[in-house]
CSV table of N, CA and C and ligand atoms in Angstrom, one decimal:
chain,number,residue,atom,x,y,z
M,1,MET,N,-66.9,-152.0,-89.0
M,1,MET,CA,-66.9,-152.0,-90.4
M,1,MET,C,-65.9,-151.2,-90.6
M,2,ALA,N,-64.9,-151.9,-91.7
M,2,ALA,CA,-63.8,-151.1,-92.2
M,2,ALA,C,-64.4,-150.3,-93.3
M,3,HIS,N,-63.7,-149.1,-93.4
M,3,HIS,CA,-64.3,-147.9,-94.6
M,3,HIS,C,-63.2,-148.0,-95.6
M,4,ILE,N,-63.5,-148.2,-96.7
M,4,ILE,CA,-62.7,-148.2,-97.8
M,4,ILE,C,-62.9,-147.1,-99.1
M,5,LEU,N,-62.1,-146.6,-99.2
M,5,LEU,CA,-61.8,-145.4,-100.1
M,5,LEU,C,-61.8,-145.7,-101.5
M,6,LEU,N,-62.4,-145.9,-102.5
M,6,LEU,CA,-62.4,-146.1,-104.0
M,6,LEU,C,-62.3,-144.7,-104.6
M,7,VAL,N,-61.1,-144.6,-105.5
M,7,VAL,CA,-60.8,-143.5,-106.5
M,7,VAL,C,-61.0,-144.2,-107.8
M,8,GLU,N,-61.7,-144.1,-108.6
M,8,GLU,CA,-62.2,-144.4,-109.9
M,8,GLU,C,-62.8,-143.7,-110.7
M,9,ASP,N,-62.1,-143.4,-111.8
M,9,ASP,CA,-63.0,-142.3,-112.8
M,9,ASP,C,-64.0,-142.9,-113.8
M,10,GLU,N,-63.5,-144.4,-114.0
M,10,GLU,CA,-64.6,-145.0,-115.0
M,10,GLU,C,-66.0,-145.2,-114.1
M,11,VAL,N,-67.1,-144.5,-114.2
M,11,VAL,CA,-68.2,-144.6,-113.3
M,11,VAL,C,-68.8,-146.2,-113.4
M,12,ALA,N,-68.7,-146.8,-114.4
M,12,ALA,CA,-69.6,-148.0,-114.4
M,12,ALA,C,-68.4,-148.7,-113.6
M,13,LEU,N,-67.4,-149.1,-113.7
M,13,LEU,CA,-66.4,-150.0,-113.0
M,13,LEU,C,-66.3,-149.5,-111.4
M,14,ALA,N,-66.8,-148.1,-111.2
M,14,ALA,CA,-66.7,-147.7,-110.0
M,14,ALA,C,-67.8,-148.2,-109.2
M,15,GLN,N,-68.9,-147.9,-109.8
M,15,GLN,CA,-70.0,-148.5,-109.5
M,15,GLN,C,-70.2,-150.2,-109.1
M,16,PHE,N,-69.5,-150.5,-109.9
M,16,PHE,CA,-69.6,-152.1,-109.9
M,16,PHE,C,-68.8,-152.8,-108.6
M,17,ILE,N,-67.5,-151.9,-108.6
M,17,ILE,CA,-66.6,-152.5,-107.6
M,17,ILE,C,-67.2,-151.9,-106.0
M,18,ALA,N,-67.9,-150.6,-106.1
M,18,ALA,CA,-68.6,-150.2,-105.1
M,18,ALA,C,-69.7,-151.2,-104.3
M,19,LEU,N,-70.4,-151.4,-105.6
M,19,LEU,CA,-71.5,-152.5,-105.2
M,19,LEU,C,-70.9,-153.8,-104.2
M,20,GLU,N,-69.8,-154.2,-104.8
M,20,GLU,CA,-69.5,-155.6,-104.4
M,20,GLU,C,-68.7,-155.6,-103.2
M,21,LEU,N,-68.0,-154.1,-103.1
M,21,LEU,CA,-67.6,-154.1,-101.6
M,21,LEU,C,-68.9,-154.1,-100.3
M,22,ASP,N,-69.7,-153.1,-100.9
M,22,ASP,CA,-70.6,-153.0,-100.0
M,22,ASP,C,-71.4,-154.4,-99.4
M,23,SER,N,-71.7,-155.1,-100.5
M,23,SER,CA,-72.6,-156.3,-100.3
M,23,SER,C,-71.2,-157.6,-99.2
M,24,GLU,N,-70.1,-157.1,-99.3
M,24,GLU,CA,-69.2,-157.7,-98.2
M,24,GLU,C,-69.4,-156.8,-96.9
M,25,GLY,N,-70.0,-155.9,-97.0
M,25,GLY,CA,-70.2,-155.4,-95.6
M,25,GLY,C,-69.2,-154.4,-95.3
M,26,TYR,N,-68.6,-153.7,-96.4
M,26,TYR,CA,-67.5,-152.5,-96.0
M,26,TYR,C,-68.6,-151.1,-96.3
M,27,GLN,N,-67.9,-150.3,-95.6
M,27,GLN,CA,-68.6,-148.9,-96.0
M,27,GLN,C,-67.7,-148.2,-97.1
M,28,VAL,N,-68.3,-148.2,-98.0
M,28,VAL,CA,-67.5,-147.5,-99.0
M,28,VAL,C,-67.6,-145.7,-99.7
M,29,SER,N,-66.6,-145.2,-99.9
M,29,SER,CA,-66.6,-143.7,-100.3
M,29,SER,C,-66.4,-143.6,-101.6
M,30,VAL,N,-66.7,-143.4,-102.5
M,30,VAL,CA,-66.3,-143.3,-104.0
M,30,VAL,C,-66.0,-141.8,-104.4
M,31,ALA,N,-64.7,-141.6,-105.1
M,31,ALA,CA,-64.4,-140.2,-105.6
M,31,ALA,C,-64.0,-140.5,-106.9
M,32,PRO,N,-64.5,-139.8,-108.0
M,32,PRO,CA,-64.1,-139.7,-109.3
M,32,PRO,C,-62.9,-139.4,-109.6
M,33,ASP,N,-62.2,-138.5,-108.8
M,33,ASP,CA,-60.9,-137.7,-109.3
M,33,ASP,C,-60.0,-138.1,-107.9
M,34,GLY,N,-58.9,-137.7,-108.2
M,34,GLY,CA,-57.5,-137.9,-107.2
M,34,GLY,C,-57.9,-136.7,-106.4
M,35,MET,N,-58.1,-135.4,-106.6
M,35,MET,CA,-58.3,-134.5,-105.8
M,35,MET,C,-59.4,-134.7,-104.6
M,36,THR,N,-60.4,-135.0,-105.1
M,36,THR,CA,-61.6,-135.5,-104.3
M,36,THR,C,-61.1,-137.0,-103.2
M,37,GLY,N,-60.3,-137.8,-104.0
M,37,GLY,CA,-60.0,-138.9,-103.1
M,37,GLY,C,-59.3,-138.4,-102.0
M,38,LEU,N,-58.4,-137.3,-102.4
M,38,LEU,CA,-57.5,-136.5,-101.3
M,38,LEU,C,-58.5,-136.3,-100.4
M,39,THR,N,-59.1,-135.4,-100.4
M,39,THR,CA,-60.0,-134.7,-99.7
M,39,THR,C,-60.8,-135.8,-99.0
M,40,ILE,N,-61.1,-136.6,-99.6
M,40,ILE,CA,-62.2,-137.6,-98.1
M,40,ILE,C,-61.1,-138.5,-97.6
M,41,ALA,N,-59.8,-138.8,-97.9
M,41,ALA,CA,-58.8,-139.5,-97.2
M,41,ALA,C,-58.7,-138.6,-95.8
M,42,ARG,N,-58.3,-137.6,-96.3
M,42,ARG,CA,-58.2,-136.5,-95.1
M,42,ARG,C,-59.3,-136.3,-94.1
M,43,GLN,N,-60.2,-136.1,-94.6
M,43,GLN,CA,-61.5,-135.9,-93.9
M,43,GLN,C,-61.9,-137.2,-92.9
M,44,SER,N,-61.9,-138.3,-93.7
M,44,SER,CA,-62.6,-139.4,-93.1
M,44,SER,C,-61.7,-140.6,-92.7
M,45,SER,N,-60.4,-140.4,-92.6
M,45,SER,CA,-58.8,-141.6,-92.7
M,45,SER,C,-59.7,-143.1,-92.8
M,46,PRO,N,-60.0,-143.4,-93.9
M,46,PRO,CA,-60.4,-144.6,-94.2
M,46,PRO,C,-59.4,-145.9,-93.9
M,47,ASP,N,-59.7,-146.9,-93.8
M,47,ASP,CA,-59.0,-148.1,-93.6
M,47,ASP,C,-58.2,-148.7,-94.5
M,48,LEU,N,-58.8,-148.3,-95.7
M,48,LEU,CA,-57.9,-148.9,-96.9
M,48,LEU,C,-58.6,-147.9,-98.3
M,49,ALA,N,-57.4,-147.9,-99.1
M,49,ALA,CA,-57.8,-147.2,-100.3
M,49,ALA,C,-57.3,-148.3,-101.6
M,50,ILE,N,-58.4,-148.0,-102.4
M,50,ILE,CA,-58.0,-148.6,-103.8
M,50,ILE,C,-58.2,-147.5,-104.5
M,51,LEU,N,-57.0,-147.3,-105.3
M,51,LEU,CA,-56.9,-146.2,-106.1
M,51,LEU,C,-56.6,-146.5,-107.9
M,52,ASP,N,-57.4,-145.9,-108.8
M,52,ASP,CA,-57.1,-146.2,-109.8
M,52,ASP,C,-55.7,-145.5,-110.2
M,53,TRP,N,-55.0,-146.3,-111.1
M,53,TRP,CA,-53.5,-145.2,-111.6
M,53,TRP,C,-54.0,-144.0,-112.4
M,54,MET,N,-54.6,-144.3,-113.6
M,54,MET,CA,-54.8,-143.3,-114.5
M,54,MET,C,-56.5,-142.5,-114.1
M,55,LEU,N,-56.4,-141.0,-113.5
M,55,LEU,CA,-57.2,-140.2,-113.0
M,55,LEU,C,-57.3,-139.2,-113.4
M,56,PRO,N,-57.9,-138.2,-113.8
M,56,PRO,CA,-58.2,-136.7,-114.2
M,56,PRO,C,-57.5,-136.2,-113.3
M,57,GLY,N,-56.6,-135.0,-113.4
M,57,GLY,CA,-56.1,-134.3,-112.3
M,57,GLY,C,-55.0,-134.8,-111.9
M,58,LEU,N,-55.2,-135.3,-110.4
M,58,LEU,CA,-54.1,-136.1,-109.7
M,58,LEU,C,-54.1,-137.5,-110.0
M,59,SER,N,-53.0,-138.1,-110.1
M,59,SER,CA,-53.0,-139.5,-110.6
M,59,SER,C,-53.4,-140.1,-109.6
M,60,GLY,N,-53.4,-141.6,-109.7
M,60,GLY,CA,-53.4,-142.3,-108.4
M,60,GLY,C,-52.1,-142.9,-107.7
M,61,LEU,N,-50.9,-142.7,-108.5
M,61,LEU,CA,-49.6,-142.8,-108.0
M,61,LEU,C,-49.4,-141.4,-107.2
M,62,GLU,N,-49.7,-140.0,-107.6
M,62,GLU,CA,-49.6,-138.9,-107.1
M,62,GLU,C,-50.2,-139.1,-105.8
M,63,LEU,N,-51.4,-139.2,-105.8
M,63,LEU,CA,-52.7,-139.5,-104.6
M,63,LEU,C,-51.8,-140.2,-103.6
M,64,CYS,N,-51.1,-141.3,-103.9
M,64,CYS,CA,-50.4,-142.5,-103.2
M,64,CYS,C,-49.2,-141.9,-102.5
M,65,ARG,N,-48.5,-141.2,-103.0
M,65,ARG,CA,-47.5,-140.5,-102.9
M,65,ARG,C,-47.7,-139.3,-101.6
M,66,ARG,N,-49.0,-138.5,-102.2
M,66,ARG,CA,-49.4,-137.5,-101.0
M,66,ARG,C,-49.8,-137.9,-99.7
M,67,LEU,N,-50.6,-139.3,-99.6
M,67,LEU,CA,-51.1,-139.8,-98.8
M,67,LEU,C,-49.7,-140.2,-97.9
M,68,ARG,N,-48.8,-140.8,-98.2
M,68,ARG,CA,-47.7,-141.2,-97.7
M,68,ARG,C,-47.0,-140.1,-96.8
M,69,THR,N,-46.9,-138.8,-97.7
M,69,THR,CA,-46.2,-137.9,-97.1
M,69,THR,C,-46.5,-137.2,-96.1
M,70,THR,N,-48.2,-137.5,-96.1
M,70,THR,CA,-48.5,-137.1,-94.8
M,70,THR,C,-48.9,-138.0,-93.8
M,71,GLY,N,-48.2,-138.7,-93.9
M,71,GLY,CA,-47.9,-140.1,-92.6
M,71,GLY,C,-49.0,-140.9,-92.8
M,72,SER,N,-49.7,-141.1,-93.8
M,72,SER,CA,-51.2,-142.1,-94.1
M,72,SER,C,-50.2,-143.6,-93.8
M,73,LYS,N,-50.8,-144.7,-93.1
M,73,LYS,CA,-50.1,-145.9,-93.2
M,73,LYS,C,-51.1,-146.7,-93.6
M,74,ILE,N,-52.2,-146.5,-94.1
M,74,ILE,CA,-53.3,-147.3,-94.6
M,74,ILE,C,-52.9,-148.2,-95.9
M,75,PRO,N,-53.4,-149.6,-96.0
M,75,PRO,CA,-53.1,-150.3,-97.1
M,75,PRO,C,-53.6,-149.8,-98.3
M,76,ILE,N,-52.7,-149.4,-99.7
M,76,ILE,CA,-53.4,-148.7,-100.5
M,76,ILE,C,-53.1,-149.7,-101.8
M,77,ILE,N,-54.1,-150.0,-102.6
M,77,ILE,CA,-54.2,-151.0,-103.5
M,77,ILE,C,-54.3,-150.1,-105.2
M,78,LEU,N,-53.4,-150.4,-105.8
M,78,LEU,CA,-53.5,-149.3,-107.1
M,78,LEU,C,-54.1,-150.5,-108.1
M,79,LEU,N,-55.0,-150.0,-108.9
M,79,LEU,CA,-55.5,-150.6,-110.0
M,79,LEU,C,-55.0,-150.0,-111.2
M,80,THR,N,-54.4,-150.7,-112.1
M,80,THR,CA,-53.7,-150.3,-113.2
M,80,THR,C,-53.9,-151.0,-114.5
M,81,ALA,N,-53.9,-150.4,-115.5
M,81,ALA,CA,-54.2,-151.1,-117.1
M,81,ALA,C,-52.6,-151.4,-117.3
M,82,LYS,N,-51.6,-150.7,-116.8
M,82,LYS,CA,-50.4,-150.6,-117.0
M,82,LYS,C,-49.8,-152.0,-116.5
M,83,ASP,N,-48.8,-152.9,-117.3
M,83,ASP,CA,-48.5,-153.9,-116.3
M,83,ASP,C,-47.0,-154.1,-116.4
M,84,GLU,N,-46.3,-153.2,-117.0
M,84,GLU,CA,-45.0,-153.0,-117.2
M,84,GLU,C,-44.0,-152.9,-115.9
M,85,VAL,N,-43.1,-154.0,-115.9
M,85,VAL,CA,-42.3,-154.0,-114.3
M,85,VAL,C,-42.0,-152.4,-114.0
M,86,GLU,N,-41.4,-151.4,-114.8
M,86,GLU,CA,-41.2,-150.2,-114.5
M,86,GLU,C,-42.4,-149.5,-113.7
M,87,ASP,N,-43.6,-149.8,-114.3
M,87,ASP,CA,-44.6,-149.1,-113.6
M,87,ASP,C,-44.9,-149.6,-112.3
M,88,ARG,N,-44.6,-151.0,-112.0
M,88,ARG,CA,-44.9,-151.6,-110.6
M,88,ARG,C,-43.9,-151.1,-109.8
M,89,VAL,N,-42.6,-150.9,-110.7
M,89,VAL,CA,-41.7,-150.4,-109.4
M,89,VAL,C,-42.1,-148.9,-109.2
M,90,SER,N,-42.6,-148.1,-109.9
M,90,SER,CA,-42.6,-146.6,-109.6
M,90,SER,C,-44.0,-146.5,-108.6
M,91,GLY,N,-45.0,-147.7,-108.8
M,91,GLY,CA,-45.8,-147.5,-107.9
M,91,GLY,C,-45.4,-147.8,-106.4
M,92,LEU,N,-44.6,-149.1,-106.2
M,92,LEU,CA,-44.2,-149.5,-104.9
M,92,LEU,C,-43.8,-148.2,-104.6
M,93,ASP,N,-42.7,-147.7,-105.4
M,93,ASP,CA,-41.8,-146.5,-104.6
M,93,ASP,C,-42.6,-145.4,-103.9
M,94,ALA,N,-43.9,-145.2,-104.6
M,94,ALA,CA,-45.0,-144.2,-104.3
M,94,ALA,C,-45.4,-144.7,-102.7
M,95,GLY,N,-45.4,-145.9,-102.5
M,95,GLY,CA,-46.0,-146.2,-101.2
M,95,GLY,C,-47.0,-147.2,-101.4
M,96,ALA,N,-47.3,-147.6,-102.8
M,96,ALA,CA,-48.5,-148.6,-102.5
M,96,ALA,C,-48.0,-149.8,-102.1
M,97,ASP,N,-49.3,-150.8,-101.6
M,97,ASP,CA,-48.8,-151.9,-101.0
M,97,ASP,C,-49.2,-152.9,-102.0
M,98,ASP,N,-50.0,-152.9,-102.8
M,98,ASP,CA,-50.3,-154.0,-103.7
M,98,ASP,C,-50.8,-153.2,-105.1
M,99,TYR,N,-50.8,-154.4,-106.1
M,99,TYR,CA,-51.2,-153.9,-107.3
M,99,TYR,C,-52.6,-154.8,-108.0
M,100,VAL,N,-53.4,-154.3,-108.7
M,100,VAL,CA,-54.5,-155.3,-109.4
M,100,VAL,C,-54.4,-154.8,-110.8
M,101,THR,N,-53.8,-155.6,-111.8
M,101,THR,CA,-53.9,-155.4,-113.1
M,101,THR,C,-55.1,-155.2,-113.9
M,102,LYS,N,-55.8,-154.4,-114.4
M,102,LYS,CA,-57.0,-154.3,-115.3
M,102,LYS,C,-56.7,-155.0,-116.5
M,103,PRO,N,-57.9,-156.0,-117.1
M,103,PRO,CA,-58.7,-156.3,-116.5
M,103,PRO,C,-58.6,-157.4,-115.2
M,104,PHE,N,-59.4,-157.2,-114.5
M,104,PHE,CA,-59.0,-158.1,-113.0
M,104,PHE,C,-60.7,-158.8,-112.6
M,105,SER,N,-60.7,-159.8,-111.9
M,105,SER,CA,-61.7,-160.3,-111.4
M,105,SER,C,-61.9,-159.9,-110.1
M,106,VAL,N,-63.4,-159.6,-109.8
M,106,VAL,CA,-63.6,-158.9,-108.4
M,106,VAL,C,-63.1,-159.8,-107.4
M,107,GLU,N,-63.1,-160.9,-107.6
M,107,GLU,CA,-63.0,-162.0,-106.3
M,107,GLU,C,-61.6,-161.5,-105.8
M,108,GLU,N,-60.6,-161.6,-107.1
M,108,GLU,CA,-59.4,-161.4,-106.7
M,108,GLU,C,-59.1,-159.9,-105.9
M,109,LEU,N,-59.9,-158.9,-106.4
M,109,LEU,CA,-59.6,-157.8,-105.6
M,109,LEU,C,-60.4,-158.1,-104.0
M,110,LEU,N,-61.3,-158.4,-103.7
M,110,LEU,CA,-61.9,-158.6,-102.6
M,110,LEU,C,-61.0,-159.4,-101.8
M,111,ALA,N,-60.3,-160.5,-102.4
M,111,ALA,CA,-59.6,-161.3,-101.5
M,111,ALA,C,-58.2,-160.5,-101.1
M,112,ARG,N,-57.6,-159.5,-102.3
M,112,ARG,CA,-56.4,-158.8,-101.6
M,112,ARG,C,-57.1,-157.6,-100.5
M,113,VAL,N,-58.2,-157.4,-100.6
M,113,VAL,CA,-58.6,-156.1,-99.6
M,113,VAL,C,-58.7,-157.1,-98.1
M,114,ARG,N,-59.4,-158.1,-98.1
M,114,ARG,CA,-59.5,-159.1,-96.9
M,114,ARG,C,-58.2,-159.3,-96.6
M,115,ALA,N,-57.0,-159.5,-97.1
M,115,ALA,CA,-55.8,-159.6,-96.8
M,115,ALA,C,-55.3,-158.7,-95.9
M,116,HIS,N,-55.3,-157.4,-96.8
M,116,HIS,CA,-54.5,-156.1,-96.1
M,116,HIS,C,-55.2,-155.8,-95.1
M,117,LEU,N,-56.6,-155.7,-94.9
M,117,LEU,CA,-57.2,-155.7,-93.6
M,117,LEU,C,-56.9,-156.5,-92.7
M,118,ARG,N,-56.9,-157.6,-93.0
M,118,ARG,CA,-56.5,-158.7,-91.9
M,118,ARG,C,-55.1,-158.4,-91.3
M,119,ARG,N,-54.1,-157.9,-92.0
M,119,ARG,CA,-52.9,-157.6,-91.7
M,119,ARG,C,-52.9,-156.5,-90.9
M,120,THR,N,-53.4,-155.3,-91.2
M,120,THR,CA,-53.6,-154.3,-90.4
M,120,THR,C,-54.2,-154.5,-88.9
M,121,GLN,N,-55.1,-155.2,-88.8
M,121,GLN,CA,-56.2,-155.7,-87.4
M,121,GLN,C,-55.0,-156.3,-87.0
M,122,GLU,N,-54.3,-157.5,-87.2
M,122,GLU,CA,-53.0,-158.2,-86.6
M,122,GLU,C,-52.1,-157.3,-86.2
M,123,THR,N,-51.6,-156.2,-86.9
M,123,THR,CA,-50.8,-155.4,-86.4
M,123,THR,C,-51.1,-154.7,-85.2
M,124,ASN,N,-52.5,-153.7,-85.3
M,124,ASN,CA,-53.2,-153.4,-84.3
M,124,ASN,C,-53.3,-153.9,-82.8
M,125,GLU,N,-53.5,-155.3,-83.0
M,125,GLU,CA,-53.6,-156.1,-81.9
M,125,GLU,C,-52.1,-156.2,-81.2
M,126,ARG,N,-51.3,-156.3,-82.0
M,126,ARG,CA,-49.7,-156.7,-81.7
M,126,ARG,C,-49.2,-155.4,-81.1
M,127,VAL,N,-49.3,-154.4,-81.5
M,127,VAL,CA,-48.6,-153.0,-81.1
M,127,VAL,C,-49.2,-152.2,-80.1
M,128,LEU,N,-48.9,-151.8,-79.2
M,128,LEU,CA,-49.1,-151.0,-78.2
M,128,LEU,C,-48.7,-149.6,-78.6
M,129,GLN,N,-49.7,-148.6,-78.5
M,129,GLN,CA,-48.8,-147.2,-78.7
M,129,GLN,C,-49.6,-146.2,-77.9
M,130,PHE,N,-48.9,-145.3,-77.4
M,130,PHE,CA,-49.0,-144.4,-76.7
M,130,PHE,C,-48.1,-143.2,-76.8
M,131,ALA,N,-48.6,-142.0,-77.4
M,131,ALA,CA,-47.7,-140.7,-77.5
M,131,ALA,C,-46.8,-141.1,-78.7
M,132,ASP,N,-45.7,-141.3,-78.6
M,132,ASP,CA,-44.6,-141.6,-79.9
M,132,ASP,C,-44.0,-142.5,-79.3
M,133,LEU,N,-44.5,-143.1,-78.3
M,133,LEU,CA,-43.9,-144.6,-77.8
M,133,LEU,C,-45.0,-145.8,-78.6
M,134,ARG,N,-44.0,-146.5,-79.0
M,134,ARG,CA,-44.6,-147.9,-79.9
M,134,ARG,C,-43.8,-149.0,-79.2
M,135,LEU,N,-44.8,-150.1,-79.2
M,135,LEU,CA,-44.1,-151.3,-78.3
M,135,LEU,C,-44.7,-152.7,-79.1
M,136,ASP,N,-44.0,-153.4,-79.6
M,136,ASP,CA,-44.4,-154.5,-80.5
M,136,ASP,C,-44.5,-155.8,-79.4
M,137,LEU,N,-45.5,-156.2,-79.3
M,137,LEU,CA,-45.8,-157.4,-78.2
M,137,LEU,C,-44.8,-158.7,-79.0
M,138,LEU,N,-45.0,-158.7,-80.2
M,138,LEU,CA,-44.6,-160.0,-81.0
M,138,LEU,C,-43.0,-159.8,-80.8
M,139,THR,N,-42.4,-158.9,-81.5
M,139,THR,CA,-41.2,-158.9,-81.5
M,139,THR,C,-40.2,-158.3,-80.4
M,140,HIS,N,-40.9,-158.0,-79.2
M,140,HIS,CA,-40.5,-157.1,-78.1
M,140,HIS,C,-39.6,-156.0,-78.3
M,141,GLN,N,-39.8,-155.4,-79.5
M,141,GLN,CA,-39.3,-153.9,-79.8
M,141,GLN,C,-39.9,-152.6,-79.1
M,142,VAL,N,-39.3,-151.8,-78.7
M,142,VAL,CA,-39.7,-150.6,-78.2
M,142,VAL,C,-39.1,-149.3,-79.0
M,143,PHE,N,-39.9,-149.0,-79.7
M,143,PHE,CA,-39.6,-147.2,-80.2
M,143,PHE,C,-40.0,-146.2,-79.8
M,144,ARG,N,-39.5,-145.3,-79.6
M,144,ARG,CA,-39.7,-143.9,-79.1
M,144,ARG,C,-39.5,-143.1,-80.4
M,145,GLY,N,-40.7,-142.7,-81.3
M,145,GLY,CA,-40.4,-142.1,-82.7
M,145,GLY,C,-39.7,-142.8,-83.6
M,146,ASP,N,-38.8,-142.9,-84.0
M,146,ASP,CA,-38.1,-143.6,-84.8
M,146,ASP,C,-36.8,-144.4,-84.0
M,147,ARG,N,-36.6,-144.0,-82.8
M,147,ARG,CA,-35.5,-144.5,-82.1
M,147,ARG,C,-35.7,-145.7,-81.3
M,148,MET,N,-35.2,-146.8,-81.3
M,148,MET,CA,-35.3,-148.4,-80.6
M,148,MET,C,-34.6,-148.0,-79.5
M,149,ILE,N,-35.3,-148.6,-78.8
M,149,ILE,CA,-35.0,-148.4,-77.1
M,149,ILE,C,-34.8,-149.9,-76.6
M,150,ASN,N,-33.7,-149.9,-76.0
M,150,ASN,CA,-33.2,-151.0,-75.2
M,150,ASN,C,-33.6,-151.5,-73.8
M,151,LEU,N,-34.5,-152.3,-73.7
M,151,LEU,CA,-34.9,-152.7,-72.3
M,151,LEU,C,-34.7,-153.9,-71.7
M,152,THR,N,-34.9,-154.1,-70.5
M,152,THR,CA,-34.4,-155.4,-69.8
M,152,THR,C,-35.8,-156.0,-69.7
M,153,VAL,N,-35.6,-157.4,-69.6
M,153,VAL,CA,-37.2,-158.0,-69.6
M,153,VAL,C,-38.2,-157.4,-68.6
M,154,ARG,N,-37.8,-157.1,-67.3
M,154,ARG,CA,-38.5,-156.4,-66.2
M,154,ARG,C,-38.9,-155.1,-66.6
M,155,GLU,N,-38.1,-154.5,-67.4
M,155,GLU,CA,-38.6,-153.1,-67.9
M,155,GLU,C,-39.8,-153.3,-68.9
M,156,PHE,N,-39.3,-154.3,-70.1
M,156,PHE,CA,-40.5,-154.3,-71.1
M,156,PHE,C,-41.8,-154.6,-70.5
M,157,ASP,N,-41.7,-155.8,-69.5
M,157,ASP,CA,-43.0,-156.3,-68.8
M,157,ASP,C,-43.6,-155.1,-68.1
M,158,LEU,N,-42.9,-154.3,-67.6
M,158,LEU,CA,-43.4,-153.1,-66.7
M,158,LEU,C,-44.2,-152.4,-67.7
M,159,LEU,N,-43.4,-151.8,-68.7
M,159,LEU,CA,-43.9,-151.1,-69.7
M,159,LEU,C,-45.4,-151.3,-70.6
M,160,VAL,N,-45.4,-152.8,-70.6
M,160,VAL,CA,-46.5,-153.5,-71.3
M,160,VAL,C,-47.5,-153.1,-70.5
M,161,TYR,N,-47.5,-153.3,-69.2
M,161,TYR,CA,-48.3,-153.1,-68.2
M,161,TYR,C,-48.9,-151.7,-68.0
M,162,LEU,N,-47.9,-150.9,-68.2
M,162,LEU,CA,-48.4,-149.3,-68.0
M,162,LEU,C,-48.9,-149.0,-69.5
M,163,MET,N,-48.6,-149.3,-70.5
M,163,MET,CA,-49.3,-149.0,-71.6
M,163,MET,C,-50.7,-149.6,-72.0
M,164,GLN,N,-51.0,-150.8,-71.2
M,164,GLN,CA,-52.2,-151.5,-71.5
M,164,GLN,C,-53.1,-150.8,-70.4
M,165,SER,N,-52.7,-149.9,-69.5
M,165,SER,CA,-53.7,-149.3,-68.5
M,165,SER,C,-53.0,-147.7,-68.6
M,166,PRO,N,-53.0,-147.3,-69.6
M,166,PRO,CA,-52.7,-145.9,-69.7
M,166,PRO,C,-53.2,-145.0,-68.4
V,1,CA,CA1,-59.0,-144.2,-114.8
């Protein structure tokens, strides 16, 4: 069961979204402000985060940036009433994966949540990881940290075998 962090200060909207996510079978944590959201994200490492842009204290954008700088790779969807191009750009620069502009239909939000979680799932099945070693079964790329390692076909197959039974 996927765990979703929802950070939204409008109580009625937060409750509505949380209820919808819950009825789709997700486990939902709701935070009313950015700092609480950050604390929950650090303590419980959710699978996906839905962040409202305008929040008291730490904004959704700043929260997004902080999550990325601390290495979080979870899909992040920003909810925003702002729909100007510059705003979208700063959101993407901050590390958001997606946008939903208010007012939005909950079906659209749920569809995006499903799409992002499916993508994470596919990546998890495709990529083997051991310490700082990362191997992509689809692209046949191997990384140690950020550095790509060139391997022969035989070396690659052997590494797959070793990483599948560490
Ligand atoms: Ca808000």
